[in-house]
Tab-separated table of C-alpha atoms (C1' of nucleotides) in Angstrom:
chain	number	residue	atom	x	y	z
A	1	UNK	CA	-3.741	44.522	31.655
A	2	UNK	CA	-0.464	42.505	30.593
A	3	UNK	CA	-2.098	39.345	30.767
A	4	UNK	CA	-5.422	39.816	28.833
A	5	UNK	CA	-5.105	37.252	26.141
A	6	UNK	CA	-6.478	33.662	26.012
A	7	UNK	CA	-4.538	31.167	27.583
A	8	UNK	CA	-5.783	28.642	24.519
A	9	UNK	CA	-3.554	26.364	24.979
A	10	UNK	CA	-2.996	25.675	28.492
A	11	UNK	CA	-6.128	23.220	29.160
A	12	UNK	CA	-7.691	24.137	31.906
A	13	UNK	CA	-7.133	22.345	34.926
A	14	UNK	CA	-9.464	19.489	35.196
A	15	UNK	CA	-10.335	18.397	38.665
A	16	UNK	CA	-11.677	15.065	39.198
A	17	UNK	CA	-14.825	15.057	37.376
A	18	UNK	CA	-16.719	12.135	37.235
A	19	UNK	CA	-14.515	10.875	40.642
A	20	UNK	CA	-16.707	8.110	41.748
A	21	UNK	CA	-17.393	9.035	45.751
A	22	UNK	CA	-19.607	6.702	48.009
A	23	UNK	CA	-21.403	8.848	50.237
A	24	UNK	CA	-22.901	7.045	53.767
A	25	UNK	CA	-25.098	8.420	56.080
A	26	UNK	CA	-27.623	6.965	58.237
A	27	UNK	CA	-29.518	10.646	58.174
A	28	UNK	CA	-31.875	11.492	55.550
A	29	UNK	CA	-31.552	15.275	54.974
A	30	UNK	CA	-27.389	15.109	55.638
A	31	UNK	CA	-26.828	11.971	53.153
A	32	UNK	CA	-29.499	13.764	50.433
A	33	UNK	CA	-27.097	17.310	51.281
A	34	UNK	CA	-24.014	16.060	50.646
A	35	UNK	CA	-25.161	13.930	47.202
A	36	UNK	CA	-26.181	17.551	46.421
A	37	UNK	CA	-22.740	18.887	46.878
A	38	UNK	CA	-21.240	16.215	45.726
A	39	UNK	CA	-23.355	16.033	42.386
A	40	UNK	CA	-22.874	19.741	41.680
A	41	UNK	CA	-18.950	18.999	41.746
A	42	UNK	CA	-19.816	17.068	38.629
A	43	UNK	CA	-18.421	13.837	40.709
A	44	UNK	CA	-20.290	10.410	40.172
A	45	UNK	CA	-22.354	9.530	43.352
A	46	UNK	CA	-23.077	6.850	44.865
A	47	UNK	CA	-25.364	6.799	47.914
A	48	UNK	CA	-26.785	4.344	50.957
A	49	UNK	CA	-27.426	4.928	54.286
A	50	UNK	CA	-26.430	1.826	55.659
A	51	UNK	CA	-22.778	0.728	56.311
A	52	UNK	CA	-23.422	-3.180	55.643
A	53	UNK	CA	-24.919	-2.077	51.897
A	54	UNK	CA	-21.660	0.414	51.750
A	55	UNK	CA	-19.323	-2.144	52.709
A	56	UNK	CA	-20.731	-4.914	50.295
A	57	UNK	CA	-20.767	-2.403	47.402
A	58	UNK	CA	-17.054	-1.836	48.463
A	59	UNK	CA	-16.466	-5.554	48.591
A	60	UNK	CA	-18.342	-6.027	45.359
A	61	UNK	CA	-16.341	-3.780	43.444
A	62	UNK	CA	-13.396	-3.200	44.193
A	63	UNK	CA	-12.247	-1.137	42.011
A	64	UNK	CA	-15.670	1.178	41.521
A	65	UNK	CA	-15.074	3.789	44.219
A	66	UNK	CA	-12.414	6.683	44.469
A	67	UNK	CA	-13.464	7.977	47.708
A	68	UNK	CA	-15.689	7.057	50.679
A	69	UNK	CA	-17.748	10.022	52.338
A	70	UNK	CA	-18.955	8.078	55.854
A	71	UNK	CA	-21.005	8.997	59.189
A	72	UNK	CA	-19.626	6.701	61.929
A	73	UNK	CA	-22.534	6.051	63.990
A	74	UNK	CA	-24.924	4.069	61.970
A	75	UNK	CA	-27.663	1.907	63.335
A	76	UNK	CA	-26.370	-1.120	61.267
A	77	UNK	CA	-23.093	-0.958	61.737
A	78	UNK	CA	-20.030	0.623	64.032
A	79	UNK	CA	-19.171	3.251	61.238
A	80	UNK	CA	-15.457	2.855	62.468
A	81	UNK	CA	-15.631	-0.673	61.366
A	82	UNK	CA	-16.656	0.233	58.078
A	83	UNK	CA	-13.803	2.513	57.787
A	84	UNK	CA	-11.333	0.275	59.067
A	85	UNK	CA	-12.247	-2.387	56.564
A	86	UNK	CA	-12.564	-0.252	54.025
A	87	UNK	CA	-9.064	0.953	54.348
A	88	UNK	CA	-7.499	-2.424	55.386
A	89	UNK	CA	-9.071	-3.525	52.379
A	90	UNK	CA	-9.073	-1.723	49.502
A	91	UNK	CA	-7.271	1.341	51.025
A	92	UNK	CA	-9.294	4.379	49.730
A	93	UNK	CA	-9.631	7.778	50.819
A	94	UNK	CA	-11.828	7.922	53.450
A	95	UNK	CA	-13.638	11.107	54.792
A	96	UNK	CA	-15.381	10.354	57.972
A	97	UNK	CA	-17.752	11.972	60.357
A	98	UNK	CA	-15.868	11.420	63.518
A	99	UNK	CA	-18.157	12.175	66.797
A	100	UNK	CA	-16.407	9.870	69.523
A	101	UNK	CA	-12.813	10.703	67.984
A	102	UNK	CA	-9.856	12.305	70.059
A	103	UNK	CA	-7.782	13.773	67.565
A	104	UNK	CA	-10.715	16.394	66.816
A	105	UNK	CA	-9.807	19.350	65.359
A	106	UNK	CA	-12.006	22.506	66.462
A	107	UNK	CA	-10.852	25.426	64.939
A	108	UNK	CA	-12.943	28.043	64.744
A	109	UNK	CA	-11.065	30.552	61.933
A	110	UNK	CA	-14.973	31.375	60.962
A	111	UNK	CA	-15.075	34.974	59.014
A	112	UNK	CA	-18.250	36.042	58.305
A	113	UNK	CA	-18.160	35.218	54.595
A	114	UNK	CA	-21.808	34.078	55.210
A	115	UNK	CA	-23.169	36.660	52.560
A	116	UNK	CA	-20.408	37.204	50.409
A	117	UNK	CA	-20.032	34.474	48.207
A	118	UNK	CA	-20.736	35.917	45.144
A	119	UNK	CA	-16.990	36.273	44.218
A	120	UNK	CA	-15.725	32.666	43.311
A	121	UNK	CA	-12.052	33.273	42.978
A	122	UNK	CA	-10.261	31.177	45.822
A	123	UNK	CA	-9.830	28.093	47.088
A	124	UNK	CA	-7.117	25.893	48.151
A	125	UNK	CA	-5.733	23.785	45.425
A	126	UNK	CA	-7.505	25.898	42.808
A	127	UNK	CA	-5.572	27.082	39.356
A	128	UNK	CA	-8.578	27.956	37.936
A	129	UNK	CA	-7.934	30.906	36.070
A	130	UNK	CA	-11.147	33.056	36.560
A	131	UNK	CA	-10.128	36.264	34.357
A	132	UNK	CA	-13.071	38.832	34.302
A	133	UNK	CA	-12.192	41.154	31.669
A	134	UNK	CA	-13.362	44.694	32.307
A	135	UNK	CA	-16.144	45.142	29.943
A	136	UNK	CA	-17.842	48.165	31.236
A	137	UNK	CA	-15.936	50.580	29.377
A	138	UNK	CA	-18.536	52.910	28.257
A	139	UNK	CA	-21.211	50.908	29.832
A	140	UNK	CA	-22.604	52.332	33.044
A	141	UNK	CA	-25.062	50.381	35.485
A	142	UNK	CA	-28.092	51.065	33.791
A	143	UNK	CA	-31.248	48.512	34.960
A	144	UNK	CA	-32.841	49.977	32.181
A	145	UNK	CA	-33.838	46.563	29.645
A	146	UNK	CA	-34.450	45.874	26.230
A	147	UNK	CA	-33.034	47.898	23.647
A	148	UNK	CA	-34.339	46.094	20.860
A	149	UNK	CA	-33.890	47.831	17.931
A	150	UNK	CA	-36.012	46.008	15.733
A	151	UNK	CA	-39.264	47.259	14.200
A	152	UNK	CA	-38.551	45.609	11.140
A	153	UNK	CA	-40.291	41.939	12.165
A	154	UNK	CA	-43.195	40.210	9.970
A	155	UNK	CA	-46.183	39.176	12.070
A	156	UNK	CA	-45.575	35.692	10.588
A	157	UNK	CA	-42.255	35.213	12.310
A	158	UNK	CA	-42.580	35.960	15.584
A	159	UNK	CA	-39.317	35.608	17.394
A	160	UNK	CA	-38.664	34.961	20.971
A	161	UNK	CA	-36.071	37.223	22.481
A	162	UNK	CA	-33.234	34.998	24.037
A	163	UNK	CA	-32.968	36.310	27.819
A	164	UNK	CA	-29.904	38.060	28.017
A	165	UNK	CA	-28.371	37.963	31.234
A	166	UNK	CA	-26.793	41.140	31.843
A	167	UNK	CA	-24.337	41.723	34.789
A	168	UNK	CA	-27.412	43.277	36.469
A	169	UNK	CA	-29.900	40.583	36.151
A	170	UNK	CA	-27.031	38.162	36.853
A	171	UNK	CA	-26.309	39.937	40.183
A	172	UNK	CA	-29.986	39.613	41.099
A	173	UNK	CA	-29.680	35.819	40.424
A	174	UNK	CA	-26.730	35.363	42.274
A	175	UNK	CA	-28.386	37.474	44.901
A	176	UNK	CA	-31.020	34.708	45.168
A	177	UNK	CA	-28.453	31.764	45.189
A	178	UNK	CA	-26.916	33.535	47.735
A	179	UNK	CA	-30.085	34.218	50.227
A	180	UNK	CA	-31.515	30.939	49.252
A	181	UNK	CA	-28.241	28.670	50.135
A	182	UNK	CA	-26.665	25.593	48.474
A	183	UNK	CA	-28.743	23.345	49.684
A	184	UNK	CA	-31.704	24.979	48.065
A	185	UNK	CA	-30.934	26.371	45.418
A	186	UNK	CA	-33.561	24.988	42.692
A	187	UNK	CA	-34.814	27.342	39.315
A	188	UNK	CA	-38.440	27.910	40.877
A	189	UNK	CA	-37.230	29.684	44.043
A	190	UNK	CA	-34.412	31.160	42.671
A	191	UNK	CA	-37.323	32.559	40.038
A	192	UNK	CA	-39.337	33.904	43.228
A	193	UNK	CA	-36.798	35.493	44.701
A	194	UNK	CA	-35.648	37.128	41.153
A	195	UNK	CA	-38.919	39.121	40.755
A	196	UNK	CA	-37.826	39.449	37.310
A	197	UNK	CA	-41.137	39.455	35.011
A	198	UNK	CA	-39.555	38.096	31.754
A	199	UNK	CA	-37.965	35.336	32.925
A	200	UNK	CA	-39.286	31.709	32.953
A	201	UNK	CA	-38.190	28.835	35.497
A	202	UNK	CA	-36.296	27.244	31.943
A	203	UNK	CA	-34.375	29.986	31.567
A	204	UNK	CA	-33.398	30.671	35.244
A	205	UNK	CA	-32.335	26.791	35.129
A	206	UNK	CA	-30.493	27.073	31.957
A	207	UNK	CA	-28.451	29.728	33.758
A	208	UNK	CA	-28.037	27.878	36.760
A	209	UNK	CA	-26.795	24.620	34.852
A	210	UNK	CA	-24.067	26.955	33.479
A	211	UNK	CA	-23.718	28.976	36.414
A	212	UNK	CA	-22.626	26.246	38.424
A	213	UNK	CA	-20.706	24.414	35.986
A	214	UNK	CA	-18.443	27.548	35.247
A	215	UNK	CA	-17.928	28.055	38.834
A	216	UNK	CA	-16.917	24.627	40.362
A	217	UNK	CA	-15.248	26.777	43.332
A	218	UNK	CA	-18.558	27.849	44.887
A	219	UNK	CA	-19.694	24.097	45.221
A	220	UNK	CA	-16.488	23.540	46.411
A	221	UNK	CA	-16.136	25.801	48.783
A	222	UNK	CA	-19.769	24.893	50.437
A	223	UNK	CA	-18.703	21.217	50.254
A	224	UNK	CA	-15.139	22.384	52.017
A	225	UNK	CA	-17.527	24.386	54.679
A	226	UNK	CA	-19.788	21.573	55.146
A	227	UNK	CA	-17.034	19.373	55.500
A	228	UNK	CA	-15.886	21.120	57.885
A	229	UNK	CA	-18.551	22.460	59.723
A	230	UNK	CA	-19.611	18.998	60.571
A	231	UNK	CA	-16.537	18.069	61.634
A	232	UNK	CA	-16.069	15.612	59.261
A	233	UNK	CA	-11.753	14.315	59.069
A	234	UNK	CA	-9.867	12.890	56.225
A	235	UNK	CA	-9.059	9.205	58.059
A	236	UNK	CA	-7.339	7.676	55.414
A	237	UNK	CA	-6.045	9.808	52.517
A	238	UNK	CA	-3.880	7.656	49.816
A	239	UNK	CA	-4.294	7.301	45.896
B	1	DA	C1'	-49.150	17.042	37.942
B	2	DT	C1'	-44.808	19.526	38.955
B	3	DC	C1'	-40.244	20.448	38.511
B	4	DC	C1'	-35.427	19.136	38.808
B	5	DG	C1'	-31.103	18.136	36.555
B	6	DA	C1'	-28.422	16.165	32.753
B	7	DA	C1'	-28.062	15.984	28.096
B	8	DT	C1'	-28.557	17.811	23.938
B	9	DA	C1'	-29.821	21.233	20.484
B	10	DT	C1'	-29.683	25.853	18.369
C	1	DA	C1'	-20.143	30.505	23.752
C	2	DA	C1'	-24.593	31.499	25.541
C	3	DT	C1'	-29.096	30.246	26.003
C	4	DA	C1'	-32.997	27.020	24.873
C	5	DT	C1'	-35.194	22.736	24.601
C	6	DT	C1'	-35.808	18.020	25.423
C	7	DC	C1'	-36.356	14.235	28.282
C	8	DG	C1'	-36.194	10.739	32.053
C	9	DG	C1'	-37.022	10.418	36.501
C	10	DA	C1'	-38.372	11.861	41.250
DNA sequence: ATCCGAATAT
DNA sequence: AATATTCGGA
């Protein structure tokens, strides 16, 4: 309880936001997951799934890409040419999705952290300072709702309650995010699984949208699993 | 016609 | 700062 005050000054460590990433993939559902990941990162995507569009847009402009996310085996194209040109020519970071390569990597350090993600607090390269200050001093889990103490409201104005997303009703949403997994997380099923009478698909998404945006980690994390889980290898790494 | 997601407003 | 509302686009 030393450390309990606002670290004001210290800006918050900014990670690339915005970081302009050209994701390739000659599969649907995979290129349309990772521009999901990606987006939620808050980087700028940009996607095709052919390697001759990829590689023109990389000719094109030069200078409009920070990062290339890349399947190899594409119908168009030898994906390994595509990375070889790419990083002969404008020598980006390149994160490919290696099938035929040698130097493969199979490591299989896989705890089951499948349902327990609810705790965004680690990660590699994060400084993220994620304080939780212990508000439940006399505050007990009660589910119990409501405690509007206000009788004293004309018929004229009628006022909607703002939702108010208690620690309860906040573990029930990440409960849903959690069941429902990154890839489908959306306000109307996150709503379903809620069961929560009161609330409306605008204010689940309003949540989300911060949510998500306060907890960069989580996305992280899933795009460091997915990375990973496919198998995918950093080729080329130099900025 | 629905609903998502980013931006913007309160 | 937290939540709501708007709005363009899928």
């Amino acid at each position: 309880m030393t450390v309990e005050q606002g670290i004001g000054d210290s800006s918050i460590e900014k990670f690339p936001i915005g970081m302009r990433v050209l994701a390739v993939d000659d599969d649907p559902t995979c290129l349309l997951l990772l521009e999901t990941l990606l987006r939620r990162c808050q980087y700028n995507v940009t996607t095709t799934s052919q390697a001759t569009t990829a590689l023109r847009m990389l000719r094109e402009n030069k200078n409009k890409f920070d990062l290339v996310i890349s399947d190899v085996h594409m119908p168009d194209m030898d994906g390994f040419k595509l990375l070889e040109l790419v990083g002969l020519e404008m020598d980006l970071p390149v994160i490919s999705k290696p099938k035929t390569l040698h130097m493969e990597k199979e490591d299989n350090k896989d705890r089951n952290s499948l349902d327990n993600r609810d705790k965004p607090d680690e990660g590699p390269d994060q400084k993220l300072n994620k304080k939780r200050k212990d508000q439940n001093g006399d505050e007990d889990e009660d589910p119990d709702e409501d405690e509007d103490e206000h009788e004293n409201e004309d018929p004229t104005t009628q006022k909607k309650p703002r939702v108010v997303w208690s620690v309860e009703l906040h573990r029930k949403f990440v409960a849903a995010v959690n069941i429902l997994g990154i890839d489908k997380v959306v306000p109307k099923k996150i709503l379903d699984l809620m069961n929560a009478e009161k609330l409306t698909r605008e204010n689940v998404a309003s949540h989300l949208q911060a949510y998500i945006l306060t907890s960069p980690s989580i996305i992280e994390n899933e795009l460091f699993f997915f990375i990973h889980e496919s198998n995918y290898t950093v080729v080329i790494a130099e900025i």
